[in-house]
XYZ file of N, CA and C in Angstrom:
819
model
N -50.129 13.578 12.356
C -50.722 12.102 13.291
C -52.133 12.770 14.142
N -52.857 11.905 13.957
C -54.298 11.403 15.204
C -53.688 12.900 16.327
N -54.487 13.575 16.529
C -54.613 14.517 17.995
C -55.390 13.840 19.136
N -56.565 13.060 18.184
C -57.807 12.564 19.627
C -57.695 12.012 20.492
N -57.968 12.450 21.447
C -58.051 11.876 23.313
C -58.501 10.401 23.289
N -58.387 10.129 24.434
C -59.003 8.912 24.199
C -60.310 8.861 24.727
N -60.672 7.552 24.830
C -63.056 7.512 24.812
C -62.656 6.812 25.549
N -64.034 6.945 26.779
C -64.126 5.975 27.697
C -66.259 5.702 27.756
N -66.704 4.590 27.878
C -67.811 4.062 27.476
C -68.553 3.971 29.028
N -69.203 4.257 29.565
C -69.632 3.726 31.062
C -70.814 3.878 31.132
N -70.717 1.681 31.450
C -72.720 2.327 31.323
C -73.106 1.953 32.402
N -74.662 2.285 32.503
C -74.666 3.413 33.523
C -76.440 2.728 34.015
N -77.117 2.012 33.044
C -78.143 1.356 33.023
C -77.777 0.289 32.353
N -77.913 -0.356 32.967
C -78.311 -2.866 31.828
C -79.077 -3.335 33.139
N -79.408 -4.317 32.338
C -80.348 -4.856 32.798
C -79.478 -6.190 34.722
N -78.783 -5.583 34.360
C -77.362 -5.992 34.467
C -76.096 -5.406 35.429
N -75.676 -5.440 37.238
C -75.690 -4.595 37.454
C -73.692 -5.291 38.166
N -73.051 -4.502 38.089
C -71.754 -4.991 38.909
C -71.995 -4.510 40.615
N -71.767 -4.450 42.045
C -73.110 -5.095 43.671
C -72.101 -3.797 43.833
N -73.498 -2.875 44.305
C -73.964 -2.134 44.879
C -73.508 -0.597 44.000
N -74.936 -1.006 42.408
C -75.404 -0.676 42.259
C -76.861 -0.937 41.276
N -77.725 -0.622 40.855
C -78.671 -0.801 40.399
C -79.073 -1.174 38.881
N -80.534 -2.692 38.950
C -79.824 -2.954 37.250
C -81.929 -1.792 37.246
N -82.153 -2.431 35.815
C -83.636 -2.756 35.237
C -83.646 -2.752 34.137
N -84.939 -3.671 33.643
C -84.673 -3.427 31.830
C -84.551 -2.531 30.952
N -83.076 -2.040 31.198
C -83.567 -0.685 30.594
C -82.006 -0.433 30.642
N -81.587 0.395 29.556
C -80.252 1.346 28.913
C -79.275 2.701 29.037
N -78.373 2.853 29.133
C -78.103 3.963 29.404
C -76.372 4.380 29.436
N -76.113 4.558 29.447
C -74.240 5.507 28.541
C -73.356 6.658 28.706
N -72.316 6.421 29.619
C -72.203 7.909 29.308
C -70.895 7.497 28.431
N -69.977 8.975 27.728
C -69.801 8.641 26.480
C -68.494 9.699 27.142
N -67.249 9.934 26.901
C -66.398 10.824 27.904
C -65.315 10.471 26.553
N -64.542 11.712 25.212
C -64.211 12.002 24.058
C -64.270 13.236 23.922
N -63.299 13.286 23.257
C -62.745 14.483 23.175
C -62.903 16.164 24.318
N -62.430 15.451 25.741
C -63.034 16.778 26.729
C -64.166 16.940 26.963
N -64.886 15.079 26.058
C -66.491 15.855 26.253
C -67.416 14.965 27.039
N -68.224 15.265 27.647
C -69.257 14.306 28.778
C -70.597 13.841 27.438
N -70.963 13.015 26.829
C -72.155 13.040 25.600
C -72.927 11.221 26.887
N -74.368 12.247 26.687
C -74.912 10.601 26.816
C -75.507 10.028 25.903
N -75.638 8.252 25.920
C -76.314 7.640 25.873
C -77.205 7.047 25.948
N -78.816 7.492 25.809
C -79.589 6.906 26.245
C -80.095 7.207 27.892
N -81.807 6.698 28.800
C -81.532 7.297 29.987
C -82.362 6.308 30.592
N -82.656 4.982 29.863
C -82.500 3.740 31.074
C -83.958 3.958 30.719
N -84.885 2.885 31.634
C -86.222 3.388 32.422
C -86.412 4.171 33.073
N -85.995 4.097 34.270
C -86.650 5.196 35.291
C -85.306 6.100 35.693
N -85.108 6.762 36.935
C -84.229 7.589 37.193
C -83.567 7.207 37.998
N -82.986 6.064 37.648
C -82.198 5.512 38.193
C -80.829 4.543 37.788
N -81.351 4.974 36.328
C -79.516 5.364 35.971
C -78.813 7.240 36.498
N -79.600 7.952 36.859
C -78.896 8.621 37.689
C -78.680 8.712 39.210
N -79.010 7.601 39.387
C -78.291 7.101 41.095
C -76.920 6.129 40.741
N -76.514 5.181 40.071
C -76.122 5.146 39.151
C -74.680 5.713 38.997
N -74.784 7.166 37.588
C -73.998 7.841 37.573
C -72.611 8.373 38.847
N -74.310 8.392 39.927
C -73.280 9.825 41.185
C -72.276 8.602 41.057
N -72.921 7.056 42.364
C -71.960 6.075 42.172
C -70.879 6.612 41.780
N -70.567 6.523 39.747
C -69.669 5.932 39.356
C -68.412 7.872 39.068
N -69.424 8.546 39.571
C -69.201 9.914 39.994
C -69.264 10.436 38.208
N -70.267 10.037 37.844
C -70.270 10.733 36.207
C -71.774 11.693 37.014
N -71.534 13.157 36.208
C -72.740 14.260 36.453
C -73.550 14.223 35.286
N -74.367 13.552 35.265
C -75.432 13.490 33.428
C -75.475 14.936 33.487
N -76.068 15.735 33.589
C -77.041 16.411 33.847
C -76.029 17.631 33.454
N -74.490 17.598 33.647
C -73.850 18.529 32.757
C -73.432 17.965 31.885
N -73.070 16.961 31.460
C -73.746 16.482 30.253
C -73.429 17.695 28.824
N -72.904 17.395 27.717
C -72.840 18.351 27.041
C -74.058 17.915 25.639
N -73.899 16.633 25.983
C -74.941 16.664 24.848
C -76.268 15.381 25.377
N -76.377 14.560 24.591
C -77.644 13.742 24.683
C -78.235 13.103 23.834
N -77.918 11.592 23.413
C -78.911 11.658 21.966
C -78.957 10.182 22.454
N -80.527 9.595 21.450
C -81.452 8.495 22.176
C -81.877 7.385 20.515
N -81.285 6.229 21.370
C -81.473 5.677 20.374
C -82.365 5.141 19.143
N -84.175 5.572 20.444
C -85.510 5.254 19.802
C -85.872 5.136 20.884
N -87.668 5.467 20.341
C -88.245 5.662 21.911
C -88.609 4.992 22.690
N -88.396 3.950 23.113
C -89.149 2.961 24.078
C -88.883 4.092 24.963
N -89.609 3.203 26.013
C -89.924 3.202 27.826
C -88.548 3.101 27.717
N -88.340 2.056 28.300
C -86.518 1.485 28.846
C -85.430 2.114 28.362
N -85.885 3.156 27.411
C -84.146 3.835 26.659
C -84.587 5.611 27.209
N -85.972 5.872 26.984
C -86.097 7.414 27.402
C -86.907 7.517 28.597
N -87.327 6.779 29.402
C -88.088 6.632 30.439
C -87.268 7.642 31.730
N -86.102 7.793 31.775
C -85.389 9.074 32.955
C -85.189 10.506 32.569
N -85.727 10.347 30.706
C -85.932 11.448 30.575
C -86.534 12.921 31.192
N -86.841 12.488 32.374
C -88.327 13.434 32.701
C -87.209 13.762 34.147
N -86.121 12.229 34.400
C -85.499 13.101 35.766
C -84.471 13.957 35.608
N -83.746 13.458 34.171
C -83.033 14.346 33.711
C -82.950 15.092 33.006
N -83.363 15.378 32.777
C -84.215 17.314 32.753
C -84.081 17.402 33.894
N -85.541 17.600 35.364
C -85.325 17.934 36.573
C -84.102 18.226 37.216
N -83.551 17.435 36.968
C -81.969 17.659 36.832
C -80.912 18.144 36.536
N -81.593 18.574 36.136
C -80.551 20.598 35.213
C -80.210 20.086 34.449
N -80.217 19.162 33.395
C -79.707 19.350 32.160
C -80.172 20.364 31.424
N -79.273 20.682 30.196
C -80.304 22.215 29.640
C -78.841 21.773 28.474
N -78.613 20.267 28.086
C -77.640 20.928 27.138
C -79.451 20.129 25.674
N -77.750 19.797 24.145
C -79.028 19.866 23.560
C -79.661 17.908 22.931
N -80.638 17.580 22.904
C -81.373 16.605 23.061
C -80.964 16.032 20.652
N -80.067 14.903 20.714
C -81.161 14.435 19.331
C -81.661 13.147 18.932
N -82.914 12.975 18.590
C -82.692 11.855 18.574
C -83.958 11.662 16.961
N -83.764 10.764 15.952
C -84.217 11.168 14.921
C -86.687 11.476 15.608
N -87.014 11.691 14.713
C -87.989 12.562 14.673
C -89.297 11.629 15.221
N -89.321 10.406 14.402
C -90.709 9.239 15.278
C -90.137 8.880 16.664
N -89.218 9.164 17.308
C -88.452 8.276 18.824
C -90.571 9.102 19.607
N -90.896 10.320 19.094
C -92.131 10.375 20.029
C -93.411 9.565 19.569
N -92.929 9.341 18.173
C -94.996 8.312 18.467
C -94.846 7.460 19.182
N -96.719 7.931 19.264
C -96.603 6.538 20.196
C -96.571 5.372 19.805
N -97.093 4.311 20.244
C -96.024 2.790 20.151
C -97.099 1.862 20.659
N -96.838 0.524 20.614
C -97.463 -0.517 21.533
C -97.536 -1.996 20.533
N -96.743 -2.780 21.986
C -96.573 -3.916 21.877
C -97.140 -4.559 22.050
N -98.067 -5.636 20.708
C -99.688 -5.709 21.009
C -98.886 -7.744 21.393
N -98.646 -8.284 21.255
C -97.885 -9.699 22.035
C -97.923 -10.398 23.047
N -98.837 -9.199 23.540
C -98.729 -9.878 25.113
C -100.217 -9.132 25.460
N -100.347 -9.631 26.407
C -102.344 -8.994 27.037
C -102.220 -9.108 28.987
N -102.439 -7.902 29.032
C -103.121 -6.396 28.671
C -102.347 -5.932 27.532
N -102.410 -5.293 26.490
C -101.766 -4.839 25.190
C -101.211 -3.408 25.971
N -100.085 -3.503 25.885
C -99.109 -1.922 26.195
C -98.766 -0.835 25.865
N -98.603 0.362 26.220
C -98.087 1.624 25.596
C -96.226 1.135 26.301
N -95.531 1.453 24.689
C -94.055 1.430 25.099
C -92.967 2.168 24.434
N -94.303 3.294 23.848
C -93.119 4.345 23.624
C -92.751 5.381 25.436
N -91.975 6.433 24.551
C -91.387 7.537 26.347
C -92.687 7.673 26.570
N -92.312 7.431 28.104
C -93.483 7.661 28.852
C -93.620 9.263 29.217
N -93.427 10.448 28.658
C -93.321 11.256 29.341
C -92.731 12.438 28.822
N -93.578 13.729 28.102
C -93.034 15.154 27.041
C -92.018 14.581 26.851
N -92.099 14.673 25.511
C -90.429 14.865 24.897
C -89.875 16.431 24.980
N -88.948 16.888 25.025
C -88.551 17.323 25.580
C -88.328 18.054 24.068
N -87.161 19.767 23.309
C -86.867 20.609 22.714
C -86.056 19.151 21.761
N -86.351 18.870 20.883
C -84.604 18.120 20.250
C -84.487 18.892 18.600
N -83.492 18.231 18.832
C -82.917 17.381 17.201
C -83.618 16.853 15.866
N -84.060 16.899 15.358
C -84.092 15.357 14.044
C -82.901 15.117 14.116
N -82.739 14.133 13.701
C -81.576 13.336 12.269
C -82.342 12.092 12.224
N -82.677 12.339 10.424
C -84.056 11.070 10.152
C -82.508 9.982 9.611
N -81.268 10.377 9.277
C -80.229 9.728 8.477
C -78.853 9.841 9.405
N -77.955 10.654 9.277
C -76.891 10.290 9.954
C -76.363 12.234 10.269
N -76.011 11.842 11.390
C -75.532 14.047 11.896
C -74.223 13.545 12.544
N -73.088 14.077 11.921
C -71.935 14.520 13.205
C -72.224 15.733 14.171
N -72.523 14.641 15.508
C -72.901 14.726 17.218
C -71.231 15.878 17.157
N -69.865 15.391 17.090
C -68.187 15.500 17.140
C -67.970 15.577 16.856
N -66.707 16.330 17.186
C -65.958 15.568 15.422
C -65.600 13.805 15.628
N -65.581 13.282 16.451
C -64.890 11.942 16.357
C -66.176 10.927 16.619
N -67.999 11.077 17.020
C -68.607 10.922 17.374
C -69.612 10.636 16.098
N -70.395 9.871 15.194
C -72.343 10.046 14.942
C -73.203 8.901 14.385
N -74.334 9.831 15.127
C -75.510 9.286 15.158
C -75.682 8.756 14.017
N -76.738 7.480 13.329
C -76.778 6.740 12.772
C -78.468 5.803 12.808
N -79.115 6.580 12.041
C -80.241 5.889 12.930
C -81.223 6.919 10.502
N -82.069 6.140 10.819
C -83.199 5.676 10.125
C -81.848 4.897 8.531
N -82.365 3.729 8.937
C -81.248 2.861 9.019
C -82.792 1.988 8.057
N -81.546 1.354 6.707
C -82.518 0.730 5.415
C -82.786 -0.418 5.714
N -83.419 -1.637 5.858
C -83.516 -3.091 6.021
C -84.227 -4.155 4.621
N -82.694 -4.664 4.495
C -82.791 -5.955 3.227
C -83.199 -6.262 3.980
N -84.549 -6.552 2.062
C -84.300 -8.144 2.504
C -83.718 -9.719 2.152
N -84.806 -9.890 4.036
C -84.760 -11.486 3.998
C -83.870 -11.379 5.882
N -82.985 -10.033 5.561
C -82.551 -10.147 7.012
C -82.932 -10.150 8.106
N -82.450 -9.270 9.030
C -83.285 -9.435 11.006
C -83.233 -8.624 11.107
N -84.283 -8.438 11.507
C -84.825 -7.096 12.618
C -86.003 -7.518 13.946
N -86.047 -6.701 14.648
C -86.318 -7.123 15.494
C -88.261 -6.197 15.558
N -88.514 -6.444 15.281
C -89.758 -5.843 15.158
C -90.999 -6.899 15.404
N -91.307 -7.780 15.679
C -92.390 -8.237 15.973
C -93.276 -8.107 17.613
N -94.011 -7.604 16.638
C -95.946 -7.422 17.786
C -95.479 -6.102 17.619
N -95.117 -5.666 16.998
C -94.542 -3.277 17.687
C -95.071 -3.342 15.906
N -97.449 -2.254 16.895
C -97.097 -1.053 16.246
C -97.833 0.399 17.073
N -97.895 0.727 15.823
C -98.304 2.152 16.328
C -99.845 2.537 16.341
N -100.441 1.539 16.677
C -101.943 1.383 17.294
C -101.831 -0.086 18.099
N -103.187 0.018 19.542
C -103.986 -0.414 19.238
C -104.126 -2.081 18.628
N -104.954 -1.534 17.554
C -105.751 -2.883 17.641
C -104.750 -3.406 16.156
N -102.898 -2.642 16.202
C -102.294 -3.635 14.863
C -102.978 -3.423 13.870
N -103.141 -2.577 13.166
C -103.389 -1.987 11.765
C -101.440 -1.664 11.443
N -101.273 -0.903 12.391
C -99.675 -0.188 11.504
C -99.198 -0.611 12.059
N -97.693 -0.987 11.236
C -97.083 -1.537 11.934
C -95.388 -0.514 12.494
N -95.551 -0.744 12.959
C -93.999 -0.383 13.838
C -93.140 -0.354 13.345
N -92.116 0.126 12.438
C -90.957 -0.571 11.884
C -89.150 -0.343 12.748
N -89.672 0.099 14.281
C -89.135 1.157 14.358
C -87.847 1.577 13.625
N -88.732 2.731 12.402
C -87.447 3.881 11.130
C -86.596 4.457 12.817
N -87.394 5.376 14.310
C -86.012 6.130 15.070
C -84.795 5.177 15.259
N -84.983 3.336 15.047
C -83.160 2.624 15.570
C -82.167 3.428 15.099
N -81.911 3.516 16.471
C -80.610 4.342 16.019
C -78.724 4.154 16.546
N -77.188 4.167 15.934
C -76.832 4.136 17.298
C -75.926 4.719 16.643
N -74.379 4.870 17.754
C -73.168 5.486 17.610
C -71.780 4.158 16.920
N -71.201 5.293 16.183
C -70.149 5.604 15.470
C -69.684 6.499 16.085
N -67.753 6.056 16.785
C -67.678 6.313 18.220
C -65.907 5.989 17.971
N -64.940 7.515 16.559
C -63.642 7.066 16.323
C -62.563 7.043 17.392
N -62.597 6.207 17.463
C -61.342 6.245 18.617
C -59.801 5.353 17.902
N -59.027 6.123 18.682
C -57.550 5.513 17.423
C -56.995 3.696 17.660
N -58.356 3.145 18.653
C -57.975 2.026 18.931
C -58.491 0.895 17.628
N -60.302 1.943 17.548
C -60.392 1.948 16.131
C -61.538 2.413 16.397
N -62.696 1.806 14.442
C -64.728 2.354 14.989
C -65.125 1.459 16.699
N -66.183 2.004 17.104
C -66.326 1.624 18.550
C -67.745 2.026 17.995
N -68.916 0.423 17.806
C -70.234 1.537 17.451
C -71.205 0.604 19.170
N -71.493 2.047 19.261
C -72.665 1.377 20.606
C -73.728 1.674 20.231
N -74.862 0.292 20.032
C -75.739 0.112 20.184
C -76.760 0.720 21.565
N -78.505 0.679 20.586
C -79.396 1.198 21.442
C -79.919 -0.457 22.231
N -81.582 -0.338 21.376
C -82.174 -1.825 20.933
C -81.286 -2.764 19.074
N -80.519 -2.214 18.633
C -80.893 -2.822 16.712
C -81.561 -3.827 16.973
N -82.725 -2.790 16.881
C -84.010 -3.688 16.512
C -83.832 -3.757 15.013
N -82.916 -2.899 14.066
C -83.224 -2.637 12.503
C -82.044 -4.170 11.771
N -81.845 -4.324 13.580
C -80.517 -5.998 13.016
C -78.912 -5.598 12.978
N -78.163 -5.804 13.111
C -76.485 -6.236 14.003
C -76.334 -5.900 11.456
N -76.867 -6.355 11.608
C -76.258 -7.315 9.900
C -76.271 -5.489 9.022
N -77.778 -5.181 9.249
C -78.026 -4.367 8.533
C -77.799 -2.340 9.799
N -77.788 -1.988 10.140
C -77.194 -1.398 11.220
C -75.507 -0.967 10.089
N -74.450 -2.814 10.286
C -73.667 -2.607 9.373
C -73.189 -2.092 8.128
N -73.725 -2.848 7.822
C -74.003 -2.100 6.010
C -74.816 -1.268 5.626
N -74.992 -0.934 6.579
C -75.958 1.399 6.946
C -74.300 2.402 7.420
N -73.749 1.659 8.100
C -72.342 2.641 8.482
C -71.195 2.523 7.170
N -71.458 1.023 6.755
C -70.354 1.093 5.194
C -70.691 1.679 4.273
N -71.799 1.847 3.764
C -72.647 2.945 2.508
C -72.286 3.978 2.945
N -72.982 4.808 4.359
C -72.956 5.490 4.291
C -72.144 6.429 4.786
N -70.301 6.136 5.307
C -69.474 6.023 6.216
C -68.339 5.758 5.835
N -68.045 4.429 5.136
C -67.557 4.325 4.222
C -66.480 3.312 4.986
N -67.239 3.039 6.433
C -66.646 1.904 7.785
C -66.760 0.184 7.291
N -66.006 -0.180 7.363
C -66.035 -1.531 7.414
C -65.087 -2.738 7.784
N -64.173 -2.096 9.534
C -63.418 -1.948 9.712
C -64.181 -1.901 11.428
N -65.069 -2.637 12.055
C -64.809 -2.512 13.659
C -63.760 -2.914 14.297
N -63.227 -1.797 15.826
C -63.086 -2.198 16.241
C -63.901 -3.499 18.290
N -64.808 -2.340 18.029
C -65.683 -2.744 19.182
C -67.245 -3.222 19.282
N -67.952 -3.773 19.454
C -69.551 -3.436 19.211
C -69.844 -3.419 20.884
N -70.124 -2.291 21.879
C -71.896 -2.664 23.082
C -72.489 -1.858 23.161
N -73.917 -3.311 23.722
C -75.295 -2.501 23.668
C -75.646 -3.663 23.255
N -77.646 -3.493 22.589
C -77.839 -4.173 23.354
C -78.831 -5.045 21.625
N -78.717 -6.771 21.142
C -78.898 -6.971 19.723
C -80.146 -7.354 19.311
N -81.124 -7.767 20.554
C -81.800 -7.537 20.869
C -82.271 -9.063 19.868
N -81.667 -10.442 20.653
C -81.568 -11.345 19.933
C -82.622 -12.459 21.638
N -82.787 -11.998 22.556
C -83.390 -12.274 23.322
C -84.452 -13.418 22.962
N -85.216 -13.553 21.698
C -86.163 -14.309 22.167
C -86.427 -13.978 20.375
N -85.101 -13.489 19.556
C -84.432 -14.305 18.000
C -84.791 -16.079 17.839
N -84.535 -16.899 16.917
C -84.256 -17.166 15.832
C -82.907 -17.953 15.568
N -82.524 -18.797 15.688
C -80.540 -18.949 14.936
C -80.172 -19.168 13.965
N -80.864 -18.387 13.224
C -80.645 -17.603 12.579
C -80.447 -16.750 12.319
N -81.112 -15.356 13.002
C -80.929 -14.276 13.540
C -79.485 -14.479 14.101
N -79.193 -15.468 14.480
C -78.377 -15.609 15.807
C -76.821 -15.566 14.487
N -76.692 -15.958 13.749
C -76.039 -16.494 12.981
C -75.630 -15.474 11.876
N -77.001 -14.848 11.590
C -76.505 -13.642 11.020
C -75.568 -12.738 11.899
N -75.867 -12.083 12.493
C -75.216 -11.542 13.701
C -73.919 -11.561 13.795
N -73.548 -13.021 14.243
C -72.243 -13.091 13.570
C -71.085 -14.030 12.244
N -72.712 -13.791 11.667
C -71.443 -13.437 10.492
C -71.392 -11.505 10.449
N -72.114 -10.890 10.790
C -72.442 -9.759 11.032
C -70.876 -9.261 11.293
N -69.929 -9.412 12.633
C -68.925 -9.917 12.712
C -68.220 -10.415 12.375
N -68.012 -11.394 11.763
C -67.389 -12.200 11.066
C -66.659 -10.528 9.755
N -67.838 -10.200 9.397
C -67.419 -9.606 8.322
C -66.891 -7.778 8.517
N -67.338 -7.365 9.328
C -66.540 -6.720 10.323
C -65.035 -6.613 11.541
N -64.513 -7.773 10.848
C -63.987 -8.379 12.124
C -63.504 -7.698 13.032
N -64.561 -7.689 13.953
C -64.978 -6.609 15.017
C -63.840 -7.213 15.773
N -62.615 -7.455 17.124
C -62.304 -7.622 18.272
C -63.060 -7.679 19.367
N -63.839 -6.900 19.656
C -64.380 -6.504 21.079
C -65.634 -6.681 20.818
N -66.501 -7.946 21.886
C -67.930 -7.908 22.090
C -68.347 -7.199 23.056
N -69.627 -6.244 23.238
C -69.779 -5.932 24.729
C -71.793 -6.355 24.858
N -71.875 -8.096 24.842
C -73.550 -7.473 24.721
C -74.820 -7.165 26.218
N -75.807 -7.030 25.653
C -75.968 -6.772 27.249
C -77.788 -6.568 26.971
N -78.499 -5.663 27.708
C -80.203 -5.505 27.865
C -80.543 -6.633 27.094
N -80.966 -7.264 25.782
C -81.890 -7.283 24.891
C -81.578 -7.966 25.112
N -80.495 -8.356 24.858
C -79.451 -8.935 24.007
C -80.320 -10.749 23.854
N -80.645 -10.813 25.886
C -80.780 -12.724 26.286
C -79.580 -12.529 26.771
N -79.806 -14.201 27.759
C -79.440 -14.002 29.259
C -77.897 -15.785 28.184
N -78.840 -15.881 26.789
C -78.371 -16.235 26.076
C -77.117 -16.681 25.258
N -77.477 -16.108 24.148
C -76.951 -15.962 22.925
C -75.258 -15.049 23.086
N -74.711 -14.028 23.841
C -73.644 -14.520 24.741
C -72.599 -15.206 24.409
N -72.495 -15.695 25.473
C -72.017 -17.350 24.997
C -72.211 -18.097 24.071
N -73.439 -18.196 23.731
C -74.008 -19.122 21.620
C -72.819 -18.154 20.859
N -72.472 -16.861 21.063
C -71.642 -15.784 19.773
C -70.530 -16.176 19.993
N -70.370 -15.571 21.556
C -67.777 -16.197 21.319
C -67.926 -17.969 21.442
N -68.830 -18.811 21.282
C -68.709 -19.944 20.749
C -68.791 -20.130 18.829
N -68.908 -18.883 18.669
C -69.044 -18.644 17.254
C -67.721 -18.220 16.925
N -67.482 -17.273 17.744
C -66.626 -16.028 16.823
C -65.120 -16.690 17.715
N -64.229 -16.586 16.695
C -62.464 -17.043 16.414
C -62.071 -15.424 16.657
N -61.167 -15.775 18.045
C -59.666 -13.609 17.755
C -60.557 -12.655 17.709
N -62.169 -12.896 18.887
C -63.689 -11.051 19.843
C -63.365 -12.153 20.838
N -62.457 -11.028 21.200
C -63.444 -11.232 23.391
C -64.705 -10.937 22.902
N -65.338 -11.809 24.462
C -66.878 -11.217 24.621
C -66.267 -10.599 26.678
N -67.681 -10.106 26.239
C -67.686 -8.861 27.524
C -68.486 -9.103 28.054
N -69.840 -8.968 28.973
C -71.237 -9.104 29.433
C -70.621 -7.340 30.193
N -71.681 -7.390 29.364
C -72.537 -6.151 30.009
C -73.056 -5.442 30.991
N -73.096 -5.117 31.748
C -72.941 -4.633 33.077
C -73.542 -3.032 33.521
N -74.594 -2.029 34.576
C -74.168 -0.872 35.073
C -72.638 -1.170 35.769
N -71.732 -0.728 35.243
C -70.741 -0.227 35.897
C -69.771 -0.166 34.883
N -69.940 -1.430 34.205
C -68.624 -1.947 33.930
C -68.097 -0.201 32.631
N -66.709 0.000 32.542
C -66.015 0.842 32.511
C -65.162 0.460 30.703
N -65.732 1.101 30.010
C -64.265 -0.343 28.796
C -63.316 1.968 28.402
N -62.011 1.536 28.625
C -61.655 2.750 28.215
C -61.152 2.310 26.439
N -60.399 3.042 25.751
C -60.423 2.662 24.444
C -59.033 3.674 23.921
N -57.882 3.988 24.751
C -57.155 4.756 24.602
C -56.300 5.681 24.509
N -55.145 7.299 23.486
C -54.785 7.350 22.371
C -53.997 6.590 22.939
């Protein structure tokens, strides 16, 4: 019989927030599992620390930090976290430190990590962070499948495309079932879940939480994302950040037997033992 502890995922930063908390274009979450506290991303600024304090969470005391990818809206609070006294390990794909640009806007702007990267443990494919939490990155992109990488380059001139190979997600093993915690899902949800199935043998997911990067995607991308939810028999969908304002309701209308909960800073999701 499993002796796993309950799991709680608390959203520390998102584009939306419950009354009394701050919002920004960014994402950060806290995970309590197996008696330990882990962080997933650090938002765009130090604001996630203020939200955490109001929620009774001390990120500086976390046992570990994993980063979904090296974009400013997921790593911008790193310096503030370290200054607050965080001394735990940092896990990220080695490409998260690369300089990168979005050339679809004028002026062209840097969208990479906005600070000096701390020492970190490089994860190129799959890494068990704890007995119940696995980080998956280096996700293959199957031909024809949706991926959110348009306009991303490693240089301002647009000569070297950035496939956001450092895009990562967490797989949380709970007694309610598998919980997938995304960052921005630049790989596309279908590619991400198929990668999880190939590497970890998982074909059923209880909950998906995080950004799906559908805010500027076409109908085909939306339908593919819904199909991925159906294939893996998702029971709970918690979309936010880069998912966009319209996609959650559209997905809810297309999915049966799936609860959709809008993500926002301050939201706490419990998966009890």
